[in-house]
mmCIF file of C-alpha atoms in Angstrom:
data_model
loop_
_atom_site.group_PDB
_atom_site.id
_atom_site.type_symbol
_atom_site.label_atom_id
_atom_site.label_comp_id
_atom_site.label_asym_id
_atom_site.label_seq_id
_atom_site.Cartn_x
_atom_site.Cartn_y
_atom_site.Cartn_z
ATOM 1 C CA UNK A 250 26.476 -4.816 -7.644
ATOM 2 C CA UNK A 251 23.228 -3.430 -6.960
ATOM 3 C CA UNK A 252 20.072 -4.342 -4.545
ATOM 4 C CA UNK A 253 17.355 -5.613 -6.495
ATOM 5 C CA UNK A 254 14.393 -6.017 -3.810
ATOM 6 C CA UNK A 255 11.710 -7.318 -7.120
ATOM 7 C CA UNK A 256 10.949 -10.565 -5.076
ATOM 8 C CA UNK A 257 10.327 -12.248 -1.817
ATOM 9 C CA UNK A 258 12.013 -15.656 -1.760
ATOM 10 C CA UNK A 259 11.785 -16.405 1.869
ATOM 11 C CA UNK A 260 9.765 -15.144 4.453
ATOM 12 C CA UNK A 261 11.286 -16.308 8.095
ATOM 13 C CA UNK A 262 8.935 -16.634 10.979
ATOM 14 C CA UNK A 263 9.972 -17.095 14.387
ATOM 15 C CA UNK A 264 7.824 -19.473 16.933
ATOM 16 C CA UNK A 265 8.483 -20.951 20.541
ATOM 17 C CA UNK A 266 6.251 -24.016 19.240
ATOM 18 C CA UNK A 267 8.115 -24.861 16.171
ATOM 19 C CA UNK A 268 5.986 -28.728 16.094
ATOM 20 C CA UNK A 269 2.539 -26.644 16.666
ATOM 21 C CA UNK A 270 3.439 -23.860 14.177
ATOM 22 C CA UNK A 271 4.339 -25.938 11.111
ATOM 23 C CA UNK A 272 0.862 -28.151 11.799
ATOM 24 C CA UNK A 273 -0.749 -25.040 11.685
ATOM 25 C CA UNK A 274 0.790 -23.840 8.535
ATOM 26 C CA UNK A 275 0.662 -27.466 7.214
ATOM 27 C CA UNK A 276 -2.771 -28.771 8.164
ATOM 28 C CA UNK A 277 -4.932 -25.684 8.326
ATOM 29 C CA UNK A 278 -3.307 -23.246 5.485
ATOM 30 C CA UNK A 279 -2.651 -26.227 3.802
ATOM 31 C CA UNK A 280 1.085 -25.462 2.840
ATOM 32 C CA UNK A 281 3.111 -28.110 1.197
ATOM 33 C CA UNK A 282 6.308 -29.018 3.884
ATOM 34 C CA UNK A 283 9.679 -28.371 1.700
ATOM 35 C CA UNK A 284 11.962 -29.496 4.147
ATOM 36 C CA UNK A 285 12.547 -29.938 8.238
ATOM 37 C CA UNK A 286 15.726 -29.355 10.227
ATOM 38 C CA UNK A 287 16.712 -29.487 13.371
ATOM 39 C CA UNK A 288 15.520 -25.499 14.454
ATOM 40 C CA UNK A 289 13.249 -24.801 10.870
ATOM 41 C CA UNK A 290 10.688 -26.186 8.940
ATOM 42 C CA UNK A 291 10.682 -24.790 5.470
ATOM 43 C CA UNK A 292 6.813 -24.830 3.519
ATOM 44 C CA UNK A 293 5.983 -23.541 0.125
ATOM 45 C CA UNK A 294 3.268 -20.445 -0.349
ATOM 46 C CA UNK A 295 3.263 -19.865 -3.345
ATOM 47 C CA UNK A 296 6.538 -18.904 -5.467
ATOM 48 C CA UNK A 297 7.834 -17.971 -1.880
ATOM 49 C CA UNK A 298 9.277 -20.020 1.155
ATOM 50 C CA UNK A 299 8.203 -19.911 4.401
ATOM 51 C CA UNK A 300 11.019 -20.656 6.773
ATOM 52 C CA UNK A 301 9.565 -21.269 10.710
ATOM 53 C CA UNK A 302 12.421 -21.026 12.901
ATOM 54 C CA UNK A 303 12.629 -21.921 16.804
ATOM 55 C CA UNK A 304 12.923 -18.609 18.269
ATOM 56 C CA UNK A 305 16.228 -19.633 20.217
ATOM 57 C CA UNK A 306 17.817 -20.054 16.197
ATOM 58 C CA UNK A 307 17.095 -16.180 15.631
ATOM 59 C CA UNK A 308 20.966 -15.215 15.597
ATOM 60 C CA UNK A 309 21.477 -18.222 13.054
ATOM 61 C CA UNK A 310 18.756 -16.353 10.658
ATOM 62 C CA UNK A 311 20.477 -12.728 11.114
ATOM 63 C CA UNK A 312 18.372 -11.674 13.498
ATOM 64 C CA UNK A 313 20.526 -10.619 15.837
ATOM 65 C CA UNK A 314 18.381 -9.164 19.040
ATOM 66 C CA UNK A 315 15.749 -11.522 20.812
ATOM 67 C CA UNK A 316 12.609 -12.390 19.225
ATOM 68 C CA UNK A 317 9.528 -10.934 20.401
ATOM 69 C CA UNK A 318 7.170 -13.227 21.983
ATOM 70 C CA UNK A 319 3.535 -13.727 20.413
ATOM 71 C CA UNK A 320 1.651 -11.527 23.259
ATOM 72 C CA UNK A 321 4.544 -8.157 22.825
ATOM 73 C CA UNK A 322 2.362 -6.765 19.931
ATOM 74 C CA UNK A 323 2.170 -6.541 15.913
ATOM 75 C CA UNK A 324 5.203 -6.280 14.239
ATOM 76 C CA UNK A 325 4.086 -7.606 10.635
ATOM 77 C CA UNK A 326 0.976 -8.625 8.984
ATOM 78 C CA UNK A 327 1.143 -10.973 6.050
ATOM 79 C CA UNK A 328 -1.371 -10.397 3.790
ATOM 80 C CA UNK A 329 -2.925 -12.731 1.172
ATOM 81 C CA UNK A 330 -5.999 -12.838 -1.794
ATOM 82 C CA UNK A 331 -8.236 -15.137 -1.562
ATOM 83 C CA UNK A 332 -11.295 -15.767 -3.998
ATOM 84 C CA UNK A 333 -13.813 -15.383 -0.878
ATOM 85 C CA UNK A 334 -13.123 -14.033 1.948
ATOM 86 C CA UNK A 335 -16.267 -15.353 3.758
ATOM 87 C CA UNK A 336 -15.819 -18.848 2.757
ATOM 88 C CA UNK A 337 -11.752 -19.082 3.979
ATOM 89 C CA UNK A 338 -13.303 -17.461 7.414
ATOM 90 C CA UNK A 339 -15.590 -20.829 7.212
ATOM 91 C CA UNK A 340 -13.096 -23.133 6.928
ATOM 92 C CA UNK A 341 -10.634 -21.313 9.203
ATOM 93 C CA UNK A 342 -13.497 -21.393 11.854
ATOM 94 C CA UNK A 343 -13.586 -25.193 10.554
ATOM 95 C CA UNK A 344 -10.006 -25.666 11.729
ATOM 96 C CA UNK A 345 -10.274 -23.313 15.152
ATOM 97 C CA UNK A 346 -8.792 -21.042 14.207
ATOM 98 C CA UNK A 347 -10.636 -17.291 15.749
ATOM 99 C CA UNK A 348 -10.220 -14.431 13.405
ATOM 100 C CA UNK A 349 -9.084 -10.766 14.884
ATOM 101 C CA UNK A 350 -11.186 -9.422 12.947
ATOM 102 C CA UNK A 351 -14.000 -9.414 9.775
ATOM 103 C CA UNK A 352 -14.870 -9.963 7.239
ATOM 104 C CA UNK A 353 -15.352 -6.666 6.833
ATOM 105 C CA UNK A 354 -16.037 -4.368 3.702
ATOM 106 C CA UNK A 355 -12.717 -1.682 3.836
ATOM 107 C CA UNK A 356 -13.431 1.630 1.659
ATOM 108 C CA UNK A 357 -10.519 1.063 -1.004
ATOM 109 C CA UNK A 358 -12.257 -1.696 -2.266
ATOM 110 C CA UNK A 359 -11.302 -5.037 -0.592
ATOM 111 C CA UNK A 360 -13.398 -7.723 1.740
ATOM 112 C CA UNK A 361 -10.718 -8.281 4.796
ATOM 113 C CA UNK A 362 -10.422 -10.576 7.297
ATOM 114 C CA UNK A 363 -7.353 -11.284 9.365
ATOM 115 C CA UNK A 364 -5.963 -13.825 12.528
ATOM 116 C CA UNK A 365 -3.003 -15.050 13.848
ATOM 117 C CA UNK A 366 -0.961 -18.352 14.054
ATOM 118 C CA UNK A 367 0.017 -20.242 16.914
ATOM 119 C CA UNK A 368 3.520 -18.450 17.201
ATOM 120 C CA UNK A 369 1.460 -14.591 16.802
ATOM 121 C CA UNK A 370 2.468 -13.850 13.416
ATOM 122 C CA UNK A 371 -0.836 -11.771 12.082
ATOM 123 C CA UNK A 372 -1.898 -12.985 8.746
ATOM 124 C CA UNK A 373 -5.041 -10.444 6.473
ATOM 125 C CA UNK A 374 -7.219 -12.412 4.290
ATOM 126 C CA UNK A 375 -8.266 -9.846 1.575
ATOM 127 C CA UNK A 376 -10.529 -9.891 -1.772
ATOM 128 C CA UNK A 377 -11.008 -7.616 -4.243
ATOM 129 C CA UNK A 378 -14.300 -6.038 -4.657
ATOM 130 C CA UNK A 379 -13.741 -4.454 -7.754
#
């Protein structure tokens, strides 16, 4: 047996505001809702799952300390193309939602904006420039 690590299937995020967190993902990123449990809501990004779990379910999802809470600090960013940066800022701004930063020009060659979710997660809006 060996570890292939080729693909992300499932991303699992962890929120206090489970309800508020999978209208965000649902009604402003406009993910498709797979399937909802008790303690998860499972949406579809893509060829990948995103699993939002109540932050009291951690230990069911291996993680096995507490969960950090949204104001403790970056631990991930999830990044993500887009065709225009400035126009998914728009319609963010159209939804609320207040970036962290950008858009902003970065010297390798991408337009990047990013913000977070309800729960804190940080997610980077990037396009190529090339």
């Amino acid at each position: 047996m060996s570890l292939s690590l080729e693909n992300v299937n499932v991303i699992t995020l962890f929120a206090e505001d489970l309800a508020g967190t999978r209208s965000f993902y649902q009604e402003v990123l406009g993910l498709p809702v797979l399937g909802e449990y008790e303690n998860s809501a499972v949406l579809k990004l893509g060829n990948i799952m995103v699993n939002l779990a109540h932050a009291s379910a951690a230990p069911q999802f291996g993680a096995p300390t507490g969960v950090a809470g949204p104001g403790a600090g970056a631990q991930s960013v999830l990044g993500v193309f887009v065709d225009d940066v400035d126009a998914a800022c728009a319609e963010l701004a159209r939804h609320g939602v207040a970036l962290l930063d950008g858009p902003v020009d970065r010297p390798w060659g991408v337009r990047t904006a990013s913000f977070t979710d309800p729960a804190g997660h940080i997610w980077g809006i990037a396009q190529d420039l090339t």
